[in-house]
Short mmCIF file of C-alpha atoms and ligand atoms in Angstrom, two decimals:
data_model
loop_
_atom_site.label_atom_id
_atom_site.label_comp_id
_atom_site.label_asym_id
_atom_site.label_seq_id
_atom_site.Cartn_x
_atom_site.Cartn_y
_atom_site.Cartn_z
CA MET A 753 -102.50 102.62 3.73
CA PRO A 754 -103.10 100.08 6.54
CA ALA A 755 -103.52 101.57 10.04
CA ARG A 756 -100.15 102.00 11.66
CA LYS A 757 -99.59 99.88 14.77
CA LYS A 758 -98.31 101.79 17.78
CA LEU A 759 -94.97 100.25 18.74
CA PHE A 760 -94.29 101.91 22.07
CA GLY A 761 -96.64 100.99 24.94
CA THR A 762 -96.60 102.51 28.44
CA ASN A 763 -93.09 101.17 28.91
CA GLY A 764 -91.27 100.91 25.62
CA VAL A 765 -91.70 98.36 22.85
CA ARG A 766 -92.36 94.86 24.18
CA GLY A 767 -92.94 91.47 22.63
CA ILE A 768 -92.06 87.79 22.55
CA VAL A 769 -88.54 87.15 21.35
CA ASN A 770 -88.27 85.86 17.77
CA GLU A 771 -92.00 86.27 17.27
CA PHE A 772 -92.66 90.01 17.38
CA LEU A 773 -89.28 90.98 18.76
CA THR A 774 -86.92 89.63 16.08
CA PRO A 775 -83.37 90.78 15.33
CA ASP A 776 -84.69 92.23 12.04
CA PHE A 777 -87.26 94.33 13.90
CA VAL A 778 -84.69 95.55 16.43
CA LEU A 779 -82.18 96.35 13.66
CA LYS A 780 -84.78 98.64 12.13
CA MET A 781 -85.55 100.14 15.57
CA GLY A 782 -81.81 100.83 15.87
CA LYS A 783 -81.87 102.69 12.54
CA ALA A 784 -84.90 104.67 13.72
CA ILE A 785 -83.32 105.50 17.10
CA GLY A 786 -80.02 106.49 15.42
CA THR A 787 -81.90 108.70 12.97
CA GLU A 788 -83.87 110.40 15.74
CA MET A 789 -81.25 110.66 18.51
CA LYS A 790 -78.25 111.25 16.29
CA GLY A 791 -74.91 111.64 18.03
CA ASN A 792 -73.65 109.37 20.76
CA ILE A 793 -76.10 106.82 22.18
CA ALA A 794 -75.63 104.70 25.31
CA VAL A 795 -76.98 101.13 25.14
CA ALA A 796 -77.48 98.54 27.91
CA THR A 797 -79.48 95.38 28.58
CA ASP A 798 -81.01 93.44 31.45
CA THR A 799 -80.17 89.74 31.89
CA ARG A 800 -82.71 88.15 29.50
CA THR A 801 -81.40 85.26 27.38
CA SER A 802 -81.99 87.26 24.18
CA ASN A 803 -80.02 90.29 25.39
CA VAL A 804 -76.89 89.90 23.25
CA MET A 805 -78.79 88.98 20.09
CA LEU A 806 -81.05 92.02 20.34
CA LYS A 807 -78.40 94.44 21.58
CA ASP A 808 -76.10 93.61 18.68
CA ALA A 809 -78.95 94.11 16.20
CA LEU A 810 -79.85 97.44 17.82
CA ILE A 811 -76.23 98.60 17.80
CA ALA A 812 -75.79 97.62 14.13
CA GLY A 813 -78.83 99.73 13.24
CA ILE A 814 -77.59 102.74 15.21
CA LEU A 815 -74.06 102.55 13.74
CA SER A 816 -75.44 102.45 10.19
CA THR A 817 -76.88 105.94 10.73
CA GLY A 818 -73.46 107.30 11.66
CA SER A 819 -74.16 107.63 15.38
CA ASP A 820 -71.68 106.23 17.90
CA VAL A 821 -72.60 103.80 20.66
CA ALA A 822 -71.37 103.39 24.23
CA ASP A 823 -71.99 99.77 25.23
CA LEU A 824 -72.69 99.77 28.97
CA GLY A 825 -73.26 96.00 29.21
CA VAL A 826 -75.76 94.49 31.65
CA ILE A 827 -76.94 97.11 34.14
CA PRO A 828 -80.25 98.33 35.64
CA THR A 829 -82.32 100.77 33.55
CA PRO A 830 -81.76 103.61 36.10
CA ALA A 831 -77.98 103.04 35.90
CA LEU A 832 -78.19 103.58 32.13
CA GLN A 833 -80.37 106.66 32.66
CA PHE A 834 -77.90 108.08 35.17
CA ARG A 835 -75.04 107.56 32.70
CA VAL A 836 -76.95 109.11 29.77
CA LYS A 837 -77.41 112.35 31.68
CA LYS A 838 -74.01 112.46 33.32
CA GLY A 839 -72.12 111.46 30.17
CA ARG A 840 -74.04 113.99 28.05
CA PHE A 841 -75.15 111.35 25.59
CA THR A 842 -77.66 112.36 22.91
CA GLY A 843 -79.89 109.51 24.05
CA GLY A 844 -80.03 105.96 25.34
CA ALA A 845 -81.66 102.64 24.59
CA MET A 846 -82.30 99.80 27.01
CA ILE A 847 -83.00 96.23 25.94
CA THR A 848 -85.45 95.08 28.62
CA ALA A 849 -88.96 93.83 29.24
CA SER A 850 -88.80 94.90 32.91
CA HIS A 851 -91.04 92.56 34.94
CA ASN A 852 -92.52 90.56 32.01
CA PRO A 853 -91.96 86.77 31.75
CA PRO A 854 -88.59 85.59 30.35
CA GLN A 855 -89.82 84.92 26.79
CA PHE A 856 -90.44 88.67 26.41
CA ASN A 857 -87.98 91.40 25.67
CA GLY A 858 -88.24 95.01 24.60
CA VAL A 859 -86.60 98.29 23.72
CA LYS A 860 -86.95 101.40 25.80
CA ALA A 861 -85.78 104.81 24.61
CA ILE A 862 -84.13 107.29 26.98
CA SER A 863 -83.98 111.06 26.39
CA THR A 864 -80.75 113.00 26.53
CA ASP A 865 -81.62 114.26 30.05
CA GLY A 866 -81.83 110.65 31.32
CA THR A 867 -85.64 110.56 31.59
CA GLU A 868 -87.80 108.01 29.80
CA ALA A 869 -88.56 109.22 26.27
CA SER A 870 -91.76 111.28 26.01
CA SER A 871 -94.61 110.06 23.82
CA GLU A 872 -93.64 112.75 21.26
CA GLU A 873 -90.09 111.38 21.04
CA GLU A 874 -91.45 107.86 20.74
CA GLU A 875 -93.73 108.99 17.93
CA ARG A 876 -90.79 110.49 16.05
CA ILE A 877 -88.93 107.16 16.36
CA GLU A 878 -92.05 105.38 15.08
CA ASP A 879 -92.31 107.86 12.17
CA ALA A 880 -88.75 106.99 11.14
CA TYR A 881 -89.46 103.27 11.60
CA TYR A 882 -92.57 103.28 9.42
CA SER A 883 -91.37 105.71 6.76
CA GLY A 884 -88.02 103.96 6.39
CA ASN A 885 -86.45 107.41 6.01
CA PHE A 886 -83.31 106.52 7.93
CA VAL A 887 -80.09 108.46 7.94
CA VAL A 888 -77.60 106.28 6.02
CA ALA A 889 -73.93 106.94 6.65
CA GLU A 890 -71.27 106.71 3.96
CA TRP A 891 -68.82 103.84 4.37
CA ASN A 892 -66.35 106.10 6.16
CA GLY A 893 -68.98 107.70 8.38
CA VAL A 894 -70.35 104.55 10.05
CA GLY A 895 -70.39 104.89 13.86
CA SER A 896 -68.10 103.14 16.33
CA VAL A 897 -68.68 101.31 19.63
CA THR A 898 -66.94 102.10 22.90
CA PRO A 899 -67.33 99.55 25.66
CA TYR A 900 -67.93 101.24 29.00
CA PHE A 901 -67.09 99.28 32.11
CA ASP A 902 -67.76 101.72 34.94
CA ALA A 903 -71.50 102.34 34.62
CA ALA A 904 -72.41 100.01 37.52
CA SER A 905 -69.78 101.36 39.93
CA ASP A 906 -70.48 105.01 39.00
CA TYR A 907 -74.15 104.42 39.68
CA ILE A 908 -73.76 102.85 43.11
CA SER A 909 -71.20 105.39 44.31
CA ALA A 910 -73.53 108.22 43.23
CA ILE A 911 -76.36 106.67 45.25
CA ALA A 912 -74.16 106.22 48.33
CA GLU A 913 -73.28 109.93 48.14
CA LYS A 914 -76.94 110.98 48.02
CA VAL A 915 -77.94 109.32 51.30
CA ASN A 916 -76.58 109.46 54.84
CA SER A 917 -74.24 106.49 54.35
CA GLU A 918 -72.56 107.01 57.69
CA LEU A 919 -75.80 106.66 59.61
CA ILE A 920 -76.74 103.54 57.63
CA ARG A 921 -73.31 102.02 58.33
CA GLU A 922 -73.63 102.66 62.07
CA ARG A 923 -76.83 100.62 62.26
CA LYS A 924 -75.08 97.44 60.99
CA PHE A 925 -78.20 96.25 59.19
CA THR A 926 -78.76 92.72 57.94
CA VAL A 927 -80.73 92.79 54.68
CA VAL A 928 -81.99 89.94 52.52
CA LEU A 929 -81.77 91.00 48.88
CA ASP A 930 -83.66 89.35 46.01
CA CYS A 931 -82.42 90.50 42.58
CA SER A 932 -84.97 88.33 40.68
CA ASN A 933 -81.99 87.04 38.62
CA GLY A 934 -82.07 90.44 36.89
CA ALA A 935 -79.73 93.32 36.15
CA SER A 936 -79.45 94.46 39.78
CA ALA A 937 -77.24 91.39 40.36
CA TYR A 938 -74.43 93.68 39.11
CA THR A 939 -75.24 96.62 41.36
CA ALA A 940 -77.50 95.93 44.35
CA PRO A 941 -75.29 93.55 46.40
CA TYR A 942 -72.36 95.97 45.95
CA LEU A 943 -74.47 98.96 46.90
CA MET A 944 -75.39 97.16 50.13
CA GLU A 945 -71.72 96.42 50.76
CA LEU A 946 -70.83 100.06 50.15
CA LEU A 947 -73.45 101.07 52.73
CA GLY A 948 -71.97 98.71 55.32
CA VAL A 949 -74.98 96.40 55.23
CA ARG A 950 -74.58 92.69 55.88
CA VAL A 951 -76.31 91.36 52.77
CA VAL A 952 -77.73 87.88 52.24
CA THR A 953 -78.64 87.34 48.59
CA LEU A 954 -81.40 85.34 46.90
CA ASN A 955 -81.66 84.93 43.11
CA SER A 956 -78.75 87.28 42.72
CA GLN A 957 -76.91 85.48 39.94
CA ALA A 958 -77.70 87.06 36.56
CA GLN A 959 -79.77 84.48 34.70
CA GLY A 960 -82.25 85.47 32.01
CA SER A 961 -84.50 82.44 32.28
CA PHE A 962 -85.44 83.74 35.77
CA PRO A 963 -85.14 80.38 37.52
CA GLY A 964 -85.84 81.79 41.00
CA HIS A 965 -89.20 83.33 40.17
CA GLU A 966 -90.67 85.57 37.50
CA SER A 967 -89.25 89.03 37.70
CA GLU A 968 -92.32 90.91 38.90
CA PRO A 969 -91.88 91.55 42.65
CA THR A 970 -95.35 90.36 43.73
CA PRO A 971 -96.11 88.73 47.12
CA GLU A 972 -96.46 85.33 45.36
CA ASN A 973 -92.99 85.69 43.81
CA LEU A 974 -91.34 86.84 47.03
CA LYS A 975 -92.32 84.01 49.38
CA ASP A 976 -88.68 82.92 49.75
CA LEU A 977 -87.68 86.48 50.57
CA VAL A 978 -90.36 86.73 53.27
CA ARG A 979 -89.33 83.38 54.76
CA THR A 980 -85.62 84.23 54.73
CA VAL A 981 -86.14 87.62 56.40
CA LYS A 982 -88.04 85.88 59.22
CA ASN A 983 -85.61 82.98 59.58
CA LEU A 984 -82.57 85.23 59.75
CA GLY A 985 -84.20 87.92 61.90
CA ALA A 986 -83.07 90.41 59.23
CA ASP A 987 -83.89 94.13 59.43
CA MET A 988 -85.66 94.08 56.07
CA GLY A 989 -85.97 92.37 52.72
CA ILE A 990 -85.47 94.21 49.43
CA ALA A 991 -86.48 92.93 45.99
CA HIS A 992 -85.95 94.42 42.53
CA ASP A 993 -87.74 93.64 39.28
CA GLY A 994 -85.77 92.46 36.20
CA ASP A 995 -84.38 95.86 35.23
CA ALA A 996 -84.33 97.24 38.79
CA ASP A 997 -86.21 100.47 38.31
CA ARG A 998 -88.42 99.22 41.11
CA ALA A 999 -87.75 98.21 44.72
CA VAL A 1000 -90.22 96.54 47.05
CA PHE A 1001 -89.74 95.81 50.73
CA VAL A 1002 -90.44 93.22 53.40
CA ASP A 1003 -90.39 94.44 57.00
CA GLU A 1004 -88.49 92.77 59.85
CA LYS A 1005 -91.65 90.89 60.82
CA GLY A 1006 -91.74 89.30 57.38
CA ARG A 1007 -94.65 91.34 56.02
CA TYR A 1008 -94.66 92.18 52.32
CA ILE A 1009 -95.15 95.94 52.01
CA PRO A 1010 -97.40 97.08 49.14
CA GLY A 1011 -95.72 99.65 46.89
CA GLU A 1012 -98.09 102.47 47.79
CA GLN A 1013 -97.10 102.12 51.45
CA SER A 1014 -93.37 102.30 50.79
CA LEU A 1015 -94.00 105.30 48.52
CA ALA A 1016 -96.13 106.96 51.22
CA LEU A 1017 -93.46 106.33 53.86
CA ILE A 1018 -90.58 107.67 51.78
CA ALA A 1019 -92.69 110.65 50.67
CA ARG A 1020 -93.68 111.45 54.28
CA GLU A 1021 -90.10 111.34 55.56
CA ILE A 1022 -88.84 113.56 52.72
CA ILE A 1023 -91.70 116.04 53.26
CA ARG A 1024 -90.99 116.01 56.99
CA GLU A 1025 -87.63 117.61 56.05
CA LYS A 1026 -89.04 119.77 53.26
CA HIS A 1027 -92.25 121.01 54.79
CA GLY A 1028 -94.99 121.95 52.34
CA ALA A 1029 -93.31 120.40 49.30
CA THR A 1030 -95.13 118.61 46.47
CA VAL A 1031 -95.51 114.94 45.63
CA VAL A 1032 -96.54 113.84 42.11
CA VAL A 1033 -98.37 110.54 41.56
CA PRO A 1034 -100.78 109.09 38.97
CA VAL A 1035 -104.55 109.33 39.63
CA SER A 1036 -104.58 105.58 40.31
CA THR A 1037 -102.46 106.01 43.45
CA PRO A 1038 -104.10 105.04 46.75
CA SER A 1039 -104.82 107.94 49.12
CA VAL A 1040 -102.31 106.71 51.70
CA VAL A 1041 -99.72 108.91 49.95
CA GLU A 1042 -101.78 112.11 50.04
CA GLU A 1043 -102.93 111.50 53.63
CA ALA A 1044 -99.46 110.57 54.93
CA ILE A 1045 -97.88 113.83 53.75
CA LYS A 1046 -100.70 116.16 54.87
CA GLU A 1047 -99.35 116.25 58.40
CA PHE A 1048 -96.25 118.08 57.12
CA GLY A 1049 -98.11 120.37 54.75
CA GLY A 1050 -97.28 118.21 51.72
CA LYS A 1051 -99.31 118.78 48.56
CA THR A 1052 -100.25 116.04 46.08
CA VAL A 1053 -100.46 116.59 42.32
CA TYR A 1054 -102.13 113.85 40.27
CA THR A 1055 -101.25 112.98 36.67
CA ARG A 1056 -102.19 110.49 33.98
CA VAL A 1057 -100.86 106.96 34.54
CA GLY A 1058 -97.30 106.39 33.29
CA SER A 1059 -93.93 107.13 34.84
CA PRO A 1060 -92.62 109.43 32.04
CA VAL A 1061 -95.66 111.68 32.65
CA VAL A 1062 -95.03 111.68 36.41
CA ALA A 1063 -91.32 112.49 35.95
CA ARG A 1064 -92.03 115.42 33.61
CA LYS A 1065 -94.70 116.84 35.92
CA MET A 1066 -92.24 116.58 38.84
CA MET A 1067 -89.73 118.71 36.94
CA GLU A 1068 -92.43 121.21 36.04
CA VAL A 1069 -93.71 121.73 39.59
CA GLY A 1070 -90.40 121.22 41.39
CA SER A 1071 -91.64 118.16 43.25
CA VAL A 1072 -89.36 116.45 45.80
CA ILE A 1073 -90.65 112.89 45.37
CA GLY A 1074 -93.06 110.96 43.16
CA GLY A 1075 -93.71 107.62 41.59
CA GLU A 1076 -95.99 104.67 41.24
CA GLU A 1077 -97.72 102.23 43.55
CA ASN A 1078 -95.66 99.33 42.13
CA GLY A 1079 -92.41 100.24 43.89
CA GLY A 1080 -91.22 102.57 41.12
CA ILE A 1081 -90.16 105.66 43.05
CA ILE A 1082 -88.71 108.81 41.45
CA ASN A 1083 -86.35 110.69 43.75
CA PRO A 1084 -84.86 113.84 42.17
CA GLN A 1085 -82.03 113.77 44.73
CA MET A 1086 -80.64 111.13 42.35
CA GLN A 1087 -82.52 111.59 39.05
CA TYR A 1088 -85.95 112.05 37.44
CA CYS A 1089 -86.73 108.41 36.82
CA ARG A 1090 -87.83 105.33 38.74
CA ASP A 1091 -84.73 104.04 40.46
CA GLY A 1092 -84.71 100.80 42.47
CA GLY A 1093 -81.21 101.33 43.85
CA MET A 1094 -81.90 104.85 45.11
CA THR A 1095 -85.23 103.71 46.59
CA ALA A 1096 -83.50 100.90 48.51
CA ALA A 1097 -80.80 103.24 49.85
CA LYS A 1098 -83.34 105.90 50.89
CA MET A 1099 -85.41 103.29 52.74
CA LEU A 1100 -82.29 102.14 54.63
CA GLU A 1101 -81.58 105.76 55.60
CA ILE A 1102 -85.15 106.26 56.83
CA VAL A 1103 -85.12 103.04 58.87
CA ALA A 1104 -81.67 103.93 60.27
CA GLU A 1105 -83.09 107.23 61.45
CA ARG A 1106 -86.57 106.23 62.62
CA GLY A 1107 -86.99 102.46 62.33
CA PRO A 1108 -87.89 99.68 62.73
CA LEU A 1109 -89.62 99.42 59.36
CA SER A 1110 -92.73 97.66 60.72
CA ALA A 1111 -93.48 100.52 63.13
CA LEU A 1112 -93.08 103.10 60.37
CA ILE A 1113 -95.49 101.17 58.14
CA ASP A 1114 -98.00 100.76 60.98
CA SER A 1115 -97.99 104.52 61.51
CA LEU A 1116 -99.37 105.16 58.00
CA PRO A 1117 -103.09 105.89 57.52
CA LYS A 1118 -105.10 102.79 56.62
CA PHE A 1119 -107.13 102.42 53.41
CA TYR A 1120 -108.66 99.42 51.68
CA THR A 1121 -108.37 98.99 47.94
CA VAL A 1122 -110.11 96.58 45.56
CA LYS A 1123 -109.03 96.06 41.93
CA LEU A 1124 -111.25 94.41 39.33
CA LYS A 1125 -111.23 94.29 35.54
CA VAL A 1126 -113.79 93.74 32.78
CA GLU A 1127 -113.01 92.47 29.28
CA ILE A 1128 -114.69 94.78 26.78
CA ALA A 1129 -113.93 92.97 23.49
CA ASP A 1130 -114.91 95.29 20.62
CA ASN A 1131 -116.78 97.84 22.71
CA ASN A 1132 -115.42 101.36 22.45
CA PRO A 1133 -113.94 102.27 25.87
CA ALA A 1134 -114.64 105.99 25.36
CA ASP A 1135 -118.36 105.25 24.84
CA ILE A 1136 -118.46 103.13 27.98
CA LEU A 1137 -116.79 105.88 30.03
CA ARG A 1138 -119.21 108.50 28.72
CA LYS A 1139 -122.15 106.34 29.78
CA VAL A 1140 -120.60 105.60 33.18
CA ARG A 1141 -120.25 109.33 33.71
CA GLU A 1142 -123.92 109.90 32.91
CA LYS A 1143 -125.14 107.14 35.25
CA ALA A 1144 -122.77 107.54 38.17
CA SER A 1145 -123.66 109.58 41.22
CA ALA A 1146 -120.40 111.17 42.25
CA SER A 1147 -119.80 114.34 44.24
CA ARG A 1148 -116.80 115.14 42.01
CA VAL A 1149 -115.35 113.64 38.82
CA ASP A 1150 -111.68 113.80 37.87
CA GLU A 1151 -111.01 113.05 34.20
CA THR A 1152 -107.21 113.21 34.27
CA ASP A 1153 -107.06 109.58 33.13
CA GLY A 1154 -110.26 107.56 32.83
CA LEU A 1155 -112.97 108.56 35.32
CA LYS A 1156 -112.18 109.03 38.98
CA LEU A 1157 -115.50 109.25 40.77
CA PHE A 1158 -115.46 110.62 44.29
CA LEU A 1159 -118.15 108.95 46.40
CA ASP A 1160 -119.38 109.40 49.99
CA GLU A 1161 -116.72 107.24 51.64
CA GLY A 1162 -113.96 106.97 49.05
CA TRP A 1163 -113.50 106.84 45.29
CA VAL A 1164 -113.54 104.56 42.28
CA LEU A 1165 -111.38 104.85 39.17
CA VAL A 1166 -112.80 103.43 35.94
CA ARG A 1167 -110.02 103.37 33.37
CA PRO A 1168 -109.42 101.61 30.05
CA SER A 1169 -106.15 99.63 29.87
CA GLY A 1170 -103.53 101.15 27.55
CA THR A 1171 -102.49 97.79 26.17
CA GLU A 1172 -105.40 95.32 26.39
CA PRO A 1173 -109.18 95.38 25.61
CA LEU A 1174 -109.98 95.82 29.30
CA ILE A 1175 -111.48 98.34 31.65
CA ARG A 1176 -109.88 98.43 35.06
CA ILE A 1177 -111.89 99.30 38.12
CA PHE A 1178 -110.06 100.44 41.18
CA ALA A 1179 -111.97 101.35 44.35
CA GLU A 1180 -110.73 102.68 47.65
CA SER A 1181 -112.25 103.48 51.03
CA ARG A 1182 -111.32 103.58 54.68
CA SER A 1183 -113.84 100.75 55.09
CA GLU A 1184 -113.21 97.37 53.50
CA LYS A 1185 -116.93 96.87 52.93
CA ASN A 1186 -117.31 100.13 51.00
CA ALA A 1187 -114.24 99.52 48.84
CA LYS A 1188 -115.71 96.15 47.82
CA LYS A 1189 -119.14 97.59 47.21
CA TYR A 1190 -117.83 100.49 45.09
CA ALA A 1191 -115.74 98.14 42.94
CA GLU A 1192 -118.55 95.62 42.45
CA ASP A 1193 -121.23 98.26 41.74
CA HIS A 1194 -119.10 99.83 39.02
CA LEU A 1195 -118.15 96.46 37.57
CA LYS A 1196 -121.86 95.73 37.19
CA LEU A 1197 -122.47 99.17 35.73
CA VAL A 1198 -119.73 98.77 33.08
CA LYS A 1199 -121.00 95.29 32.16
CA SER A 1200 -124.56 96.60 31.76
CA LEU A 1201 -123.36 99.27 29.33
CA MET A 1202 -121.69 96.91 26.89
CA SER A 1203 -123.42 95.61 23.78
MG1 MG B 432 -88.90 97.58 35.62
#
């Protein structure tokens, strides 16, 4: 039997539309998802041009297994997740490729509790896909579709109830919002309105070719947002990626705020209220988060990289906040998944209480980070890591995910990519010079160990 290709990556199944991600493939995924999640499954899409083609194929597959479908239309991934939990669905499926370029699309599976499917659940879907052992309904047992029109409004009203809306309204904020032409076009401007914010929108018409900029909220892609915040003298800029599980911010001075800083700020302000509580982040997270919360007795728990792992650990340890350095913040006040809308609302609340945003950011501890990568071709990443471990002189080694080597003035993480033949090297120190040196030294070391 040929080796079975893993379909689900760190963030669902992804591929180029009509190359890997064809309607035939998605139809079969639908049969596999229906077989595994049997019952009543909620389905939604982001704004990509292939959304209807792929959603209809997915739905056809699910219905053939006898499961029913609630069609939620175009909404952010966290709005689907919220609905899956609240509506007691047996599962959910999102047609999205998040921040990937517009020619990509994907399928992401959601568990019945609204969290991203675990790797075990994904494996069971893959088992059904590869074995072809699908549930096949009789002609009179085929599932039915119910269109659901309130998912967007339910989602934004739930968020507005979870934050101090009154305080936000009193501040009469002006916010520039960049929806990256993605799914948040149907929620984010209305959430701002609900919170009494004067909102100026950029790229906030739903358009799956992403004409404004590609849907990853990087500094390069958000130049218009930065400029508009400055020109208007706005209180902040907010941008979402294509499926709006992430939110990134620009302060009132027009500075793009790296995701680890917004995570550190939100974590610190939540821990200020809940003294001594726990934050969960992947091992790759810069130390600004751990350092920022120490002042209020906050504890940091590190996990493997990947938001489903972080979310599950948060539930296990009763953590009050967690997430990733890319603007994907998990706030259990709303739900156990990355949620761009909730992140935006929480940031408005924090700035209403203690702003301006620039001063809050400047009050965070300062670290320097350097990221490099090495292509490893056919070299076995596990062999390379073993050799790095032997050669490296670290005071402590954390093997949660890759190798995190603690050095005199910081640390370096040497970690194979989950999706490409690469090793990523991520160094951090309070000194810029050390961060650079640690990254470069370990890049050289990895290169010297390859055949
Ligand atoms: Mg996303």
